[in-house]
Each structure stands twice: as structure tokens, then as C-alpha cells.
Backbone as XML, in Angstrom:
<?xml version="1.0"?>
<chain id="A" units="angstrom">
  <residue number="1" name="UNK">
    <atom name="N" x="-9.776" y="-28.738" z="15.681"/>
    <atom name="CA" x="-9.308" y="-28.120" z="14.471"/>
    <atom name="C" x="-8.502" y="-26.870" z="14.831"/>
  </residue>
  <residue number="2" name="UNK">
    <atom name="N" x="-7.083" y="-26.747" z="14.433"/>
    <atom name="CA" x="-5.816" y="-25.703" z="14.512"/>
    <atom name="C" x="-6.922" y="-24.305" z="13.271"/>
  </residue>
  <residue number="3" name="UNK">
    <atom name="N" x="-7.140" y="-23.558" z="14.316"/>
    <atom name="CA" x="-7.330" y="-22.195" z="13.493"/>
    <atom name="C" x="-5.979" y="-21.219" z="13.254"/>
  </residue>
  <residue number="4" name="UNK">
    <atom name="N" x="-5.848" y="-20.835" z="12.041"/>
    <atom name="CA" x="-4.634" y="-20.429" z="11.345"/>
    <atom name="C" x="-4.434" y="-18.937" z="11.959"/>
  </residue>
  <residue number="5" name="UNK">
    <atom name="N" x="-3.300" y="-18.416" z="12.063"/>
    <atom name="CA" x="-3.656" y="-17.015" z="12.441"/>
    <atom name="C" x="-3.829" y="-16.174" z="11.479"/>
  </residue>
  <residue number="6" name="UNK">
    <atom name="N" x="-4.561" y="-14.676" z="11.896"/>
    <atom name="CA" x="-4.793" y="-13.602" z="10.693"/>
    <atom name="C" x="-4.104" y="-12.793" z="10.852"/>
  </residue>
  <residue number="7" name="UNK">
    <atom name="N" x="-3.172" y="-12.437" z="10.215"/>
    <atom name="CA" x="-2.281" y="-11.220" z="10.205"/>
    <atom name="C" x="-2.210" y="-10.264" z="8.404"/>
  </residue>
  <residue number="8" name="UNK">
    <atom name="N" x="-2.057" y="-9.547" z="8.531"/>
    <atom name="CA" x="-1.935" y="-8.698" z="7.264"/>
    <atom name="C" x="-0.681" y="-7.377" z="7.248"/>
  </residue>
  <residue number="9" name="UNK">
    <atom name="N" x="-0.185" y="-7.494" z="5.957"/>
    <atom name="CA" x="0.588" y="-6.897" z="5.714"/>
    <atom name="C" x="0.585" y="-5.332" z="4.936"/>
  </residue>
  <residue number="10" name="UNK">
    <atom name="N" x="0.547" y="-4.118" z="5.177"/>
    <atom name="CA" x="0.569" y="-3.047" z="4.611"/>
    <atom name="C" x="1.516" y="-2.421" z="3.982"/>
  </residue>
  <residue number="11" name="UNK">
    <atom name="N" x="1.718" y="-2.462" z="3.134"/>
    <atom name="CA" x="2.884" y="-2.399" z="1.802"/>
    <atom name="C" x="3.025" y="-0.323" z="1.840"/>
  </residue>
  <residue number="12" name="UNK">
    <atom name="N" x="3.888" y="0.216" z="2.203"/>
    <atom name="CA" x="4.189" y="1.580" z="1.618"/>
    <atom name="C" x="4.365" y="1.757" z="0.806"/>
  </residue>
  <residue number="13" name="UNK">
    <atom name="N" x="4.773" y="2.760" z="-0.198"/>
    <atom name="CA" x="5.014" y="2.740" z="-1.586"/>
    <atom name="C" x="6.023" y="1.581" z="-2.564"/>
  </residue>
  <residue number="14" name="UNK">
    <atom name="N" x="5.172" y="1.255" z="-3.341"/>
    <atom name="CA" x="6.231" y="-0.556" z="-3.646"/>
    <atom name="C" x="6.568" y="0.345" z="-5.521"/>
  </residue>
  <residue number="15" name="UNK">
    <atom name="N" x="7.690" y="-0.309" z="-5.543"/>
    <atom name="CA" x="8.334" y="-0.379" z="-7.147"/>
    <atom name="C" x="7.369" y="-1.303" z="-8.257"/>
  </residue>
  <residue number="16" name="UNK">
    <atom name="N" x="6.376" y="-0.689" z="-8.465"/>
    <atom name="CA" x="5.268" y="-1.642" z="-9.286"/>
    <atom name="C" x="4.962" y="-0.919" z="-10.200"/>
  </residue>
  <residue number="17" name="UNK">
    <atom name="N" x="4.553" y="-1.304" z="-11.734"/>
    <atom name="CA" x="4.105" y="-0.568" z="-12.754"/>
    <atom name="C" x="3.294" y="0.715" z="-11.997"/>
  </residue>
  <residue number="18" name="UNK">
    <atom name="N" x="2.719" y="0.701" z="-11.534"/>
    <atom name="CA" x="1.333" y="1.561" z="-11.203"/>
    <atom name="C" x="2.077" y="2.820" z="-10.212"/>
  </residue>
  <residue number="19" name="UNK">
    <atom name="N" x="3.186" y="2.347" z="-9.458"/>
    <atom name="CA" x="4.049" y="3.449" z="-8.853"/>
    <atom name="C" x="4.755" y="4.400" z="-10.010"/>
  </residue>
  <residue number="20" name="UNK">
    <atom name="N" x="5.642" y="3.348" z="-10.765"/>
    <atom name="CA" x="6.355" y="4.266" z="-11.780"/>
    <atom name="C" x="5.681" y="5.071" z="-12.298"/>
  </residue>
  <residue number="21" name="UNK">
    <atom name="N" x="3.938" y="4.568" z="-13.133"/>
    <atom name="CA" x="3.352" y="5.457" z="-13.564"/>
    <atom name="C" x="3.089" y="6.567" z="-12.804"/>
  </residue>
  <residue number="22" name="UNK">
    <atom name="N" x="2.996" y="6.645" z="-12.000"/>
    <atom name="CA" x="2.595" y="7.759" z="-10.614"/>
    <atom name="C" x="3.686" y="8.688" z="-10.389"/>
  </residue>
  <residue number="23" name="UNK">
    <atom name="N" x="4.301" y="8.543" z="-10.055"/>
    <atom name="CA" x="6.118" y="9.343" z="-10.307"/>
    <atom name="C" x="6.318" y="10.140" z="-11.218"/>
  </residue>
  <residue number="24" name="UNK">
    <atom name="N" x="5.430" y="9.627" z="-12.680"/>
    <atom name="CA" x="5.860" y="10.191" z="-14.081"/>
    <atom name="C" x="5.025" y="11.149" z="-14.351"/>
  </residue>
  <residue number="25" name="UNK">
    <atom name="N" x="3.768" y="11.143" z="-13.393"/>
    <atom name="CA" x="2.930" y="12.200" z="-13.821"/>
    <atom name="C" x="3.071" y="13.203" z="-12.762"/>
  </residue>
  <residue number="26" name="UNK">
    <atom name="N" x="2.231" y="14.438" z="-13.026"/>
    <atom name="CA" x="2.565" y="15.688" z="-12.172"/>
    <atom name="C" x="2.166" y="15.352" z="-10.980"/>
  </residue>
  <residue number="27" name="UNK">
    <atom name="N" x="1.184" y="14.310" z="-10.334"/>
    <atom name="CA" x="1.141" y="14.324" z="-8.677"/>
    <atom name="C" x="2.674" y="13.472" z="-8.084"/>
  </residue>
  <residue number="28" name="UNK">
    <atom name="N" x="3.637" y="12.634" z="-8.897"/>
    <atom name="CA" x="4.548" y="12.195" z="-8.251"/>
    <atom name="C" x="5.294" y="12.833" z="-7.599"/>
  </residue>
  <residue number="29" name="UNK">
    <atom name="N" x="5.661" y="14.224" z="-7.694"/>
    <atom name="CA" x="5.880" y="15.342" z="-6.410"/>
    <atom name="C" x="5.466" y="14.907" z="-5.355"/>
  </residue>
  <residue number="30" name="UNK">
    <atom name="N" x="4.387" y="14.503" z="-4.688"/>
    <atom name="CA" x="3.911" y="14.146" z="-3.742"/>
    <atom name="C" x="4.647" y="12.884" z="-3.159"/>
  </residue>
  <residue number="31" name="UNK">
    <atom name="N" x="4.404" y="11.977" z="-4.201"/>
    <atom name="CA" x="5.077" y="10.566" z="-3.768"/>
    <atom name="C" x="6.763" y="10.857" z="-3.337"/>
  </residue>
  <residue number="32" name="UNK">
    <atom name="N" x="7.368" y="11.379" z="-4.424"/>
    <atom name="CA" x="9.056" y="11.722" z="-4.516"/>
    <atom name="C" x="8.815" y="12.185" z="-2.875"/>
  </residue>
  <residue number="33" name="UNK">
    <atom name="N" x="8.020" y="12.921" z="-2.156"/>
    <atom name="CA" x="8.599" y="14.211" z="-0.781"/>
    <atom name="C" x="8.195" y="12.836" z="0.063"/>
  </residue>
  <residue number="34" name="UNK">
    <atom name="N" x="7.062" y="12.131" z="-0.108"/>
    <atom name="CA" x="7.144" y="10.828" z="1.200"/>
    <atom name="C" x="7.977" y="10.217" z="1.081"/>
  </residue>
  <residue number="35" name="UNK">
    <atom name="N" x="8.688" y="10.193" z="-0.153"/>
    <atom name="CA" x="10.117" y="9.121" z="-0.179"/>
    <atom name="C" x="10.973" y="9.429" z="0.390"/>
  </residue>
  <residue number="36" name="UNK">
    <atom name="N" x="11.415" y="10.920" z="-0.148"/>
    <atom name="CA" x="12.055" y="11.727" z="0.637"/>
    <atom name="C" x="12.323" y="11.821" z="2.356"/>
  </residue>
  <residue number="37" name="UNK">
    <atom name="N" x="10.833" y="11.594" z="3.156"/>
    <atom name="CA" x="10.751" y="11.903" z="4.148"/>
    <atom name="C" x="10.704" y="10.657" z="5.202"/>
  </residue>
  <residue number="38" name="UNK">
    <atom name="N" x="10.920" y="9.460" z="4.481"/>
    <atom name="CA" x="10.986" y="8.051" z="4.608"/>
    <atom name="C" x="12.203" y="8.064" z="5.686"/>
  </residue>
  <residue number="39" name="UNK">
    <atom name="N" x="12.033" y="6.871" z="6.667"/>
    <atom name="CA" x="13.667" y="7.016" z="7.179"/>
    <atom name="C" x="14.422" y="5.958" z="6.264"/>
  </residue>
  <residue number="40" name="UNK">
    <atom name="N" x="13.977" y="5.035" z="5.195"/>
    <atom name="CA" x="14.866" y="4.424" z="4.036"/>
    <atom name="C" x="15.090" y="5.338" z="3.078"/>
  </residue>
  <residue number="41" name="UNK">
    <atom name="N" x="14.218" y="6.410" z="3.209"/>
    <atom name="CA" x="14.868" y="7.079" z="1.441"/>
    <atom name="C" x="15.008" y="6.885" z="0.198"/>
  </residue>
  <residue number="42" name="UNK">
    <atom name="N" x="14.152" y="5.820" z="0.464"/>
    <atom name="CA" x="14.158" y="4.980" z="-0.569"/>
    <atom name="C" x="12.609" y="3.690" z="-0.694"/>
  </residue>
  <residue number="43" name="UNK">
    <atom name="N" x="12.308" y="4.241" z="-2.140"/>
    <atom name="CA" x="11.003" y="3.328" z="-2.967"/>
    <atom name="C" x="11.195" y="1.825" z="-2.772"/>
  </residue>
  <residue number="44" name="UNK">
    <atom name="N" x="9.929" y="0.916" z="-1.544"/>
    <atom name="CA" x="10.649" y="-0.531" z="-1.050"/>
    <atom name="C" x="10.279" y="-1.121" z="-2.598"/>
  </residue>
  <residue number="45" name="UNK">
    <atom name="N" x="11.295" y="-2.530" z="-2.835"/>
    <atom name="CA" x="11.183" y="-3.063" z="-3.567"/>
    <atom name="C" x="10.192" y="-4.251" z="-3.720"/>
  </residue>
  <residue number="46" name="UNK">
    <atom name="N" x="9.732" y="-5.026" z="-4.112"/>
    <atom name="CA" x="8.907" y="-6.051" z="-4.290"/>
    <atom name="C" x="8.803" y="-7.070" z="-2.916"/>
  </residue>
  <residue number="47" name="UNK">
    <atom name="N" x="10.530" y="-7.604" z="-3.180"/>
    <atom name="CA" x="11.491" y="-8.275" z="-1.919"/>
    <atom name="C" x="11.137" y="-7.531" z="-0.804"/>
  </residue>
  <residue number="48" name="UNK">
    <atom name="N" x="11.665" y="-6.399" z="-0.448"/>
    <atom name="CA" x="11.255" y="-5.861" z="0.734"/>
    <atom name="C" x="9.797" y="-6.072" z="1.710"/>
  </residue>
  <residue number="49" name="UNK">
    <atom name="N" x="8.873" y="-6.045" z="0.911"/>
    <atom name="CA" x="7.417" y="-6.455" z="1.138"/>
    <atom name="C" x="6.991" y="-7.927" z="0.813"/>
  </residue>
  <residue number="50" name="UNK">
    <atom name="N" x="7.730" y="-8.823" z="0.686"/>
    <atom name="CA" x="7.675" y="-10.241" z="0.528"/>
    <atom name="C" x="8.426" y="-10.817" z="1.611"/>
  </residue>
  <residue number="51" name="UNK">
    <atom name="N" x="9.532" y="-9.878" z="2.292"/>
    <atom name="CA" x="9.934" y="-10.438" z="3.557"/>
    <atom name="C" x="8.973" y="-10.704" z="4.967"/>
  </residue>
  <residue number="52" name="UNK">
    <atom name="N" x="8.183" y="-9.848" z="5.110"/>
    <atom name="CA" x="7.748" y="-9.441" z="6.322"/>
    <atom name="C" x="6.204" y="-10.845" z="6.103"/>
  </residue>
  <residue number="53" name="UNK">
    <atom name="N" x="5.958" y="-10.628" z="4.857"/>
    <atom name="CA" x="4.761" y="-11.651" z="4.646"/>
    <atom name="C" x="5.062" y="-12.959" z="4.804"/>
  </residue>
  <residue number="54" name="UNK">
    <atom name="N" x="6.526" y="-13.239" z="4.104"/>
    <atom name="CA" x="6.949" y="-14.329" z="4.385"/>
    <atom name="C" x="7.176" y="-15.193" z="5.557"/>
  </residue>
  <residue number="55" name="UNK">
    <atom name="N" x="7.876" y="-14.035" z="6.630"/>
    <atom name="CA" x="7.834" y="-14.587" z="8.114"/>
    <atom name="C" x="6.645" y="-14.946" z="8.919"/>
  </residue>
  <residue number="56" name="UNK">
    <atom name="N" x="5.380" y="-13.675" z="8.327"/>
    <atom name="CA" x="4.294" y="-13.912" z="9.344"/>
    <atom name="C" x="3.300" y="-15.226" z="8.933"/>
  </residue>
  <residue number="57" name="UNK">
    <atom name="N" x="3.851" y="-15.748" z="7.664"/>
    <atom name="CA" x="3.308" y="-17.046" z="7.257"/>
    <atom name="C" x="3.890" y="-18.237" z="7.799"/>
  </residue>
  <residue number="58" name="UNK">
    <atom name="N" x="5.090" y="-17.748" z="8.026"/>
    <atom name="CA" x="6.334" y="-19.403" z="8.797"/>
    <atom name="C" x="6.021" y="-19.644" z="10.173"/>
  </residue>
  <residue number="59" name="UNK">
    <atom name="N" x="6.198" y="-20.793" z="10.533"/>
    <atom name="CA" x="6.674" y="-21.740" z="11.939"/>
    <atom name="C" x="6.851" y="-20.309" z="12.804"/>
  </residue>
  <residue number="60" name="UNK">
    <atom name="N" x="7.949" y="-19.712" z="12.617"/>
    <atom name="CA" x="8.989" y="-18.605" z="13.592"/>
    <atom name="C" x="7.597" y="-17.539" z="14.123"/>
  </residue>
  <residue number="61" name="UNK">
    <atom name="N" x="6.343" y="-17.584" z="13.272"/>
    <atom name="CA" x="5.331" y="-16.423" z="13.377"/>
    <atom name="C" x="3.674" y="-17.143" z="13.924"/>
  </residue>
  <residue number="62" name="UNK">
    <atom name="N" x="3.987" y="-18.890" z="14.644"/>
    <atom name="CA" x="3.294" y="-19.246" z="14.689"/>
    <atom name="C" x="2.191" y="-19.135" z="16.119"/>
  </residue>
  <residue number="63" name="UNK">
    <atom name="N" x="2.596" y="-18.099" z="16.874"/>
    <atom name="CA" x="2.013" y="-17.463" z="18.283"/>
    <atom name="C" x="1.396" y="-16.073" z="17.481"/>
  </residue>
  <residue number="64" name="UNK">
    <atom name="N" x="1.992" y="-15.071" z="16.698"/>
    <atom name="CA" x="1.337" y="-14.388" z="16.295"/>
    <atom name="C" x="0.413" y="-14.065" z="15.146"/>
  </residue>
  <residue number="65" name="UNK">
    <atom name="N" x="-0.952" y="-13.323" z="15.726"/>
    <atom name="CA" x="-1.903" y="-13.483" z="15.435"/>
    <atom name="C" x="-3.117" y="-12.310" z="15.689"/>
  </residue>
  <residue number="66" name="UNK">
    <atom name="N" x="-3.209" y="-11.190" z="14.621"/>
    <atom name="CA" x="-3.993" y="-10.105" z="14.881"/>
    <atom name="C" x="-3.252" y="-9.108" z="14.738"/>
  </residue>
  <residue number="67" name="UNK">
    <atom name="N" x="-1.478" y="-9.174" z="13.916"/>
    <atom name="CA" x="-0.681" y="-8.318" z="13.745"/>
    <atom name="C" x="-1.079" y="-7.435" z="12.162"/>
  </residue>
  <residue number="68" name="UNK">
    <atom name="N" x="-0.751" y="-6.415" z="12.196"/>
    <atom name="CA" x="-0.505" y="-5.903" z="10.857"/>
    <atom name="C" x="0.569" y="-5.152" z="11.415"/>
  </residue>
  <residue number="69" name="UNK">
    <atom name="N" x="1.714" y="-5.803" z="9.940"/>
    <atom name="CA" x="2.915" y="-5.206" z="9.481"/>
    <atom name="C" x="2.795" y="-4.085" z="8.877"/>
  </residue>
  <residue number="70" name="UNK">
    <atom name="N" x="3.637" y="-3.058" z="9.440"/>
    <atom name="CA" x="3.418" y="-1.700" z="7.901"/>
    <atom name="C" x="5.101" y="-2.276" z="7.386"/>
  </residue>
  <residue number="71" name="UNK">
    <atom name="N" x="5.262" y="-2.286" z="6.534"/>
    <atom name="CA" x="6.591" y="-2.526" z="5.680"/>
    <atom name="C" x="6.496" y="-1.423" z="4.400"/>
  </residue>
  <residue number="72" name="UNK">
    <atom name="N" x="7.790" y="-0.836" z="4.225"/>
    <atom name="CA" x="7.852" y="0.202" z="2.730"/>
    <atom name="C" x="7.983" y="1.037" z="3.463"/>
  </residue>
  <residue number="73" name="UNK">
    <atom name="N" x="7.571" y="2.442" z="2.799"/>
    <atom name="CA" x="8.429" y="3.923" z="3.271"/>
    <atom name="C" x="7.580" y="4.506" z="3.320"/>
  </residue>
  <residue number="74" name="UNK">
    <atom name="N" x="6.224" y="3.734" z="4.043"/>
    <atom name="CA" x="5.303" y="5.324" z="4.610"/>
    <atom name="C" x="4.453" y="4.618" z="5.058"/>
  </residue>
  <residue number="75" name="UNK">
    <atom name="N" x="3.677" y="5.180" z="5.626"/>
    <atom name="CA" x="2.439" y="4.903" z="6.523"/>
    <atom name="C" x="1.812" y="4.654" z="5.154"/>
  </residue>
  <residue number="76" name="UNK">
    <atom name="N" x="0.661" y="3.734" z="5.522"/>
    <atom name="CA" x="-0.853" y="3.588" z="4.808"/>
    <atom name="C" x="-0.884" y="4.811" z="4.338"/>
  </residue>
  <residue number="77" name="UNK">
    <atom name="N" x="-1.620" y="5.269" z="5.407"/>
    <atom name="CA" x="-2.742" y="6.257" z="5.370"/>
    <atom name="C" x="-1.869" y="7.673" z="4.548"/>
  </residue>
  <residue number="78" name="UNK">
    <atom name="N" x="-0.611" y="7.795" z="4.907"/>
    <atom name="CA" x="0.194" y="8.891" z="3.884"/>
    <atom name="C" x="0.018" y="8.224" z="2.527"/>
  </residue>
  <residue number="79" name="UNK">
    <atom name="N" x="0.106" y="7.232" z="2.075"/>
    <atom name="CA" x="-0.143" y="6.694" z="0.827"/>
    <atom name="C" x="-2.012" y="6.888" z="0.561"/>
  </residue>
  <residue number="80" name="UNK">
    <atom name="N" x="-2.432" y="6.902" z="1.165"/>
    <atom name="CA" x="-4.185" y="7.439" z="0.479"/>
    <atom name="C" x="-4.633" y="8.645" z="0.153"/>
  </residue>
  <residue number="81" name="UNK">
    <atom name="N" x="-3.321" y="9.312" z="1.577"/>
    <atom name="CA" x="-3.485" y="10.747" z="0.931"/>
    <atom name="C" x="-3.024" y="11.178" z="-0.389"/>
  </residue>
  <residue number="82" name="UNK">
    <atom name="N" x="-1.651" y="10.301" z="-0.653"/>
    <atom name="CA" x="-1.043" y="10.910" z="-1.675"/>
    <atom name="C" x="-2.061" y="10.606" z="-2.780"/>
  </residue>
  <residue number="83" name="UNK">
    <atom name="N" x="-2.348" y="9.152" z="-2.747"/>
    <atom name="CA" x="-3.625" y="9.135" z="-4.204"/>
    <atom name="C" x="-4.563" y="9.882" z="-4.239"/>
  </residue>
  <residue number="84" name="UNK">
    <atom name="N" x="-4.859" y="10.625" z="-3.285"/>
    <atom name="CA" x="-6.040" y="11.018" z="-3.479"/>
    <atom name="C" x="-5.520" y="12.486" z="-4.122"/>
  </residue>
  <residue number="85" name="UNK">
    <atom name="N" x="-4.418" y="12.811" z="-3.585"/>
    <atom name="CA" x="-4.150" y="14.130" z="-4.532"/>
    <atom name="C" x="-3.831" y="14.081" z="-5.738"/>
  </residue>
  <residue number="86" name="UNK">
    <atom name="N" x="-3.028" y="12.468" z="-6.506"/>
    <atom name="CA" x="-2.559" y="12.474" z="-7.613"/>
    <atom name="C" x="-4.019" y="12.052" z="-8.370"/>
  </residue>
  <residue number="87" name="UNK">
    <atom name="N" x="-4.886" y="11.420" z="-8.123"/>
    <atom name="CA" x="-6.129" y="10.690" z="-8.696"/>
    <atom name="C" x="-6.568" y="12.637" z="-9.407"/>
  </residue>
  <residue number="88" name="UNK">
    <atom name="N" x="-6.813" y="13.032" z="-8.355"/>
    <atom name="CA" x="-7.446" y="14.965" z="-8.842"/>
    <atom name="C" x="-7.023" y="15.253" z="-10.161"/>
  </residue>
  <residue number="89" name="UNK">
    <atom name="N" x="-5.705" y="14.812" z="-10.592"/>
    <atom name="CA" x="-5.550" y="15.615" z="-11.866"/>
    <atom name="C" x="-5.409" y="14.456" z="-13.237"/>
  </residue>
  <residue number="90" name="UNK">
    <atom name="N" x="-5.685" y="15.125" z="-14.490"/>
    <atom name="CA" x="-6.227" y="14.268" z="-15.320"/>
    <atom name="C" x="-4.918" y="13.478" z="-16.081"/>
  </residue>
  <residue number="91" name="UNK">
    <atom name="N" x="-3.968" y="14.249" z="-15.707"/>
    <atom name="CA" x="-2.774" y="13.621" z="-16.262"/>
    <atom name="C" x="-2.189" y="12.248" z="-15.625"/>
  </residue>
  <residue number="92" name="UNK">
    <atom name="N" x="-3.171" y="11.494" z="-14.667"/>
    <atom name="CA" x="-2.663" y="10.807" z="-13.963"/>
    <atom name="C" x="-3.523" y="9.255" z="-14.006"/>
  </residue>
  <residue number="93" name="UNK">
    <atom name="N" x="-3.010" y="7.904" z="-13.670"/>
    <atom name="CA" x="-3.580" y="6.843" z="-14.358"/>
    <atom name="C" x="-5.144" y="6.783" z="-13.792"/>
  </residue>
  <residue number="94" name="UNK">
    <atom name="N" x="-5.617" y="5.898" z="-13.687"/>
    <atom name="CA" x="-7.243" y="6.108" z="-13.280"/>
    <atom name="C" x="-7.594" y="5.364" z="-11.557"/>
  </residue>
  <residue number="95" name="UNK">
    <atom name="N" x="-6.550" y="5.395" z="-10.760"/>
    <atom name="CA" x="-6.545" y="5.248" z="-9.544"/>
    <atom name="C" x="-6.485" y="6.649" z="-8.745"/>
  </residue>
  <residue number="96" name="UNK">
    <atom name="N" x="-8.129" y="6.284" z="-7.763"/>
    <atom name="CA" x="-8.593" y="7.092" z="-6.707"/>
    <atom name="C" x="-8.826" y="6.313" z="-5.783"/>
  </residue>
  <residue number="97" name="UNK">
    <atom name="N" x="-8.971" y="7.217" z="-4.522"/>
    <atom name="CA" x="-9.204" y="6.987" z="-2.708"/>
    <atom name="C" x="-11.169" y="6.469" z="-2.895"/>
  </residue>
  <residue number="98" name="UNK">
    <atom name="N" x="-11.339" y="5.630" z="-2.376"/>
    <atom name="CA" x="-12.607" y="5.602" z="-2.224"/>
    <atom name="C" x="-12.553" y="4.975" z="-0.511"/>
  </residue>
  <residue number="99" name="UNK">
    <atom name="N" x="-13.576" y="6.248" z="0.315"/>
    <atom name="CA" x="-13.170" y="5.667" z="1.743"/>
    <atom name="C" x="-13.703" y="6.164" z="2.332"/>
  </residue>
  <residue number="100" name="UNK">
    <atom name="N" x="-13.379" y="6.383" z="4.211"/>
    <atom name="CA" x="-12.611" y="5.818" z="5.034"/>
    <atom name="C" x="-13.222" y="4.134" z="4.170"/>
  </residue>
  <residue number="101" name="UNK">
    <atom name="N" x="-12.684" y="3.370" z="4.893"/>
    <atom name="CA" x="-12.809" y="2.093" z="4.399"/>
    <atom name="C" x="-13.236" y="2.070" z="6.280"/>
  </residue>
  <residue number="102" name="UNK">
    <atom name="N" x="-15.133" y="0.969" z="6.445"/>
    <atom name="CA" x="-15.437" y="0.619" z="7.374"/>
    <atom name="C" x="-14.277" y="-0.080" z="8.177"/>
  </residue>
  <residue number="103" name="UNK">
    <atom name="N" x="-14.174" y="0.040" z="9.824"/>
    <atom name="CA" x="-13.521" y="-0.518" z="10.314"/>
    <atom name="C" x="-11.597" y="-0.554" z="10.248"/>
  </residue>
  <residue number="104" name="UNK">
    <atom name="N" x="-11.064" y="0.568" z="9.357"/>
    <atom name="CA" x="-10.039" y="0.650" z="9.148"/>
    <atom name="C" x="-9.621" y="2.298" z="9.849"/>
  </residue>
  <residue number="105" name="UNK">
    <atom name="N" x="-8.415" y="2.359" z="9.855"/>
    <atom name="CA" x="-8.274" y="4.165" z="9.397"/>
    <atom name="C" x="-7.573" y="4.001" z="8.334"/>
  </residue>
  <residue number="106" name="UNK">
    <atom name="N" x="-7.509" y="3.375" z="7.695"/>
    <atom name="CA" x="-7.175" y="3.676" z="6.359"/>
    <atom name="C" x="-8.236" y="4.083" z="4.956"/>
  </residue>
  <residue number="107" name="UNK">
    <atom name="N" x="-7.638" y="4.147" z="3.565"/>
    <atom name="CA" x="-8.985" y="4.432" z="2.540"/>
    <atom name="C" x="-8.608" y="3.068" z="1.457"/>
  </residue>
  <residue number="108" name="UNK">
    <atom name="N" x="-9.501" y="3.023" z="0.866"/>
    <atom name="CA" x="-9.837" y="1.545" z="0.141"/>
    <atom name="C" x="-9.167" y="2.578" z="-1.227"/>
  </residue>
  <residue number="109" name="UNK">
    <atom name="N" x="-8.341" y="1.828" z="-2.110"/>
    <atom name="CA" x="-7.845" y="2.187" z="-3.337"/>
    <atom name="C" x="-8.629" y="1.253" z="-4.293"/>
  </residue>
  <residue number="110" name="UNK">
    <atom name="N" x="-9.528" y="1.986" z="-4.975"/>
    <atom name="CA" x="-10.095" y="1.510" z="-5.860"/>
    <atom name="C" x="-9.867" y="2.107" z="-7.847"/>
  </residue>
  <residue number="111" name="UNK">
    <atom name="N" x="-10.194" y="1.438" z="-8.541"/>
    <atom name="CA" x="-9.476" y="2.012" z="-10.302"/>
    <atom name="C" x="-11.431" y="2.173" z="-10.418"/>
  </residue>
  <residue number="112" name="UNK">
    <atom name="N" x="-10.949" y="3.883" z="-11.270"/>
    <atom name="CA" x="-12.375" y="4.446" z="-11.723"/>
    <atom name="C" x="-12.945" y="3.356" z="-12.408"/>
  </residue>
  <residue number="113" name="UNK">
    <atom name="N" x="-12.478" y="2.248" z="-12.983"/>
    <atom name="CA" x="-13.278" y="1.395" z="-13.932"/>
    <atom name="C" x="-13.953" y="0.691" z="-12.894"/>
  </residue>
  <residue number="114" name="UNK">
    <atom name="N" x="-13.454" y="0.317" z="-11.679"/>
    <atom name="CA" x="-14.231" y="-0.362" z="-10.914"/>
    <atom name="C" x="-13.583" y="-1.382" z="-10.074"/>
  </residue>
  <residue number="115" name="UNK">
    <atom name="N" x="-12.502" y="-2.046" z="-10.439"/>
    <atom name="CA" x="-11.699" y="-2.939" z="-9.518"/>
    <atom name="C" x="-11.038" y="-2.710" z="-8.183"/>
  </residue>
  <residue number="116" name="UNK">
    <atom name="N" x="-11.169" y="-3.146" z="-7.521"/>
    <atom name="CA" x="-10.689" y="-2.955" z="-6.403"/>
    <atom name="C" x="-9.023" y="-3.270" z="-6.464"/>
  </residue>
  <residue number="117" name="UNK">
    <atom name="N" x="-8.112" y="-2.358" z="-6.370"/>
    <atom name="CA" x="-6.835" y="-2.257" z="-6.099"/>
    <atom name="C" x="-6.047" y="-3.111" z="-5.299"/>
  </residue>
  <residue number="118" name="UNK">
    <atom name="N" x="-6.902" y="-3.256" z="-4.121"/>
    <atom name="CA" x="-6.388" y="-4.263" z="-3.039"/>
    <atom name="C" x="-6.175" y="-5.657" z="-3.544"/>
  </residue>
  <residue number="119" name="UNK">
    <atom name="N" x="-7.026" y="-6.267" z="-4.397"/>
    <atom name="CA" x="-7.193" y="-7.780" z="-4.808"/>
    <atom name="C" x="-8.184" y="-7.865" z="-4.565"/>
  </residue>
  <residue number="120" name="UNK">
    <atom name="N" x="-9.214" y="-7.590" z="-3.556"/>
    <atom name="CA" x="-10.404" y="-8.025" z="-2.810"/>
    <atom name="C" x="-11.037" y="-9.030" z="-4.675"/>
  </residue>
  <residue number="121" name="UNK">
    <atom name="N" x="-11.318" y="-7.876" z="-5.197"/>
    <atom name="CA" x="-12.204" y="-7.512" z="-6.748"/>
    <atom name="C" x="-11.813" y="-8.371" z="-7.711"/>
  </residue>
  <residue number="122" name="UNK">
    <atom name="N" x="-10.723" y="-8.838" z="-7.401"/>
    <atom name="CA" x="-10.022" y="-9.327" z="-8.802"/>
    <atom name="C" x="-10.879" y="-11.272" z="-9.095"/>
  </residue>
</chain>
């Protein structure tokens, strides 16, 4: 039996309802200066983060195995920080850092109601 490979993809800041909302409230300062400090300069789009998944699923990606992609305009872990500063104030949607996340250096994004952000939850 062909065991499939595991690879995963880490998305930087993506153009998704839940970003825009984030932007619009007073912690998007934060987000705007990682964009800023991005070497794209720019918020990845949907596409952008559907490329990299796409390949490591095809034929062309079929030796690798145990990769994680960062794709988008920042590290993870600059993106947990930033939630965790925008989550602090009340003007902002109901996504906080809940973390380290075991076995990662990254933090698990979880919604105060309880869902897990990632998909894990859904």
C-alpha cells in the first residue's frame, strides 16, 4: 500500500472576510506594517495560497514529503502575534491566539465562541 505524502501549507495574511474585518478595526495598524514590511507588499490573494497547495498535491510534488510551505506576506508566527494584539481590544471581531500550539512554534487561532479557526473544529 502507496502511503500519500504529508505536507502542509501556511497561509500569511490572505484577502478573506475575517482579514478585511481586521484592517477595519483599530488593531489593523498592525496587520497594514506586516504588509508593509512584506517583500510582496502586498495582502496574498486566495490564488496565491491555492498555488503552492496545488503543486504539493500533483505528480511534480510526488518525492516530497514532510514539507511545510509558508506562502503570503509573513511568517506564521508574525501573524499570531498580530492576533493576539488585535483580539486585546474590543473593537475587534472575536478571534484570539490560543497557544503555543503542542509540537508547533506556532499559536492555534481559535474564535472566543469556540471553533477552531484552522478547520480542525469545523
Amino acid at each position: 500500500m502507496r502511503v500519500p505524502p504529508v505536507n502542509t501549507v501556511s497561509p500569511g495574511i490572505t484577502a478573506t472576510d475575517i482579514a478585511r474585518k481586521e484592517l477595519a478595526c483599530p488593531g489593523g495598524d498592525a496587520m497594514r506594517q506586516i504588509l508593509r514590511r512584506s517583500a510582496a507588499k502586498r495582502i496574498a490573494m486566495v490564488d496565491d495560497i491555492a498555488a503552492p497547495v496545488e503543486f504539493l498535491a500533483g505528480p511534480a510534488a510526488s518525492l516530497i514529503t514532510g514539507a511545510d510551505q509558508r506562502a503570503g506576506t509573513a511568517h506564521p508566527r508574525a501573524g499570531a502575534r498580530l492576533w493576539l494584539t488585535a483580539a486585546r481590544s474590543p473593537e475587534t471581531p472575536s478571534l484570539a491566539v490560543r497557544g503555543p500550539v503542542s509540537g508547533s512554534s506556532g499559536s492555534e487561532l481559535v474564535d472566543k465562541n469556540g471553533w477552531d479557526a484552522s478547520g480542525d473544529g469545523l
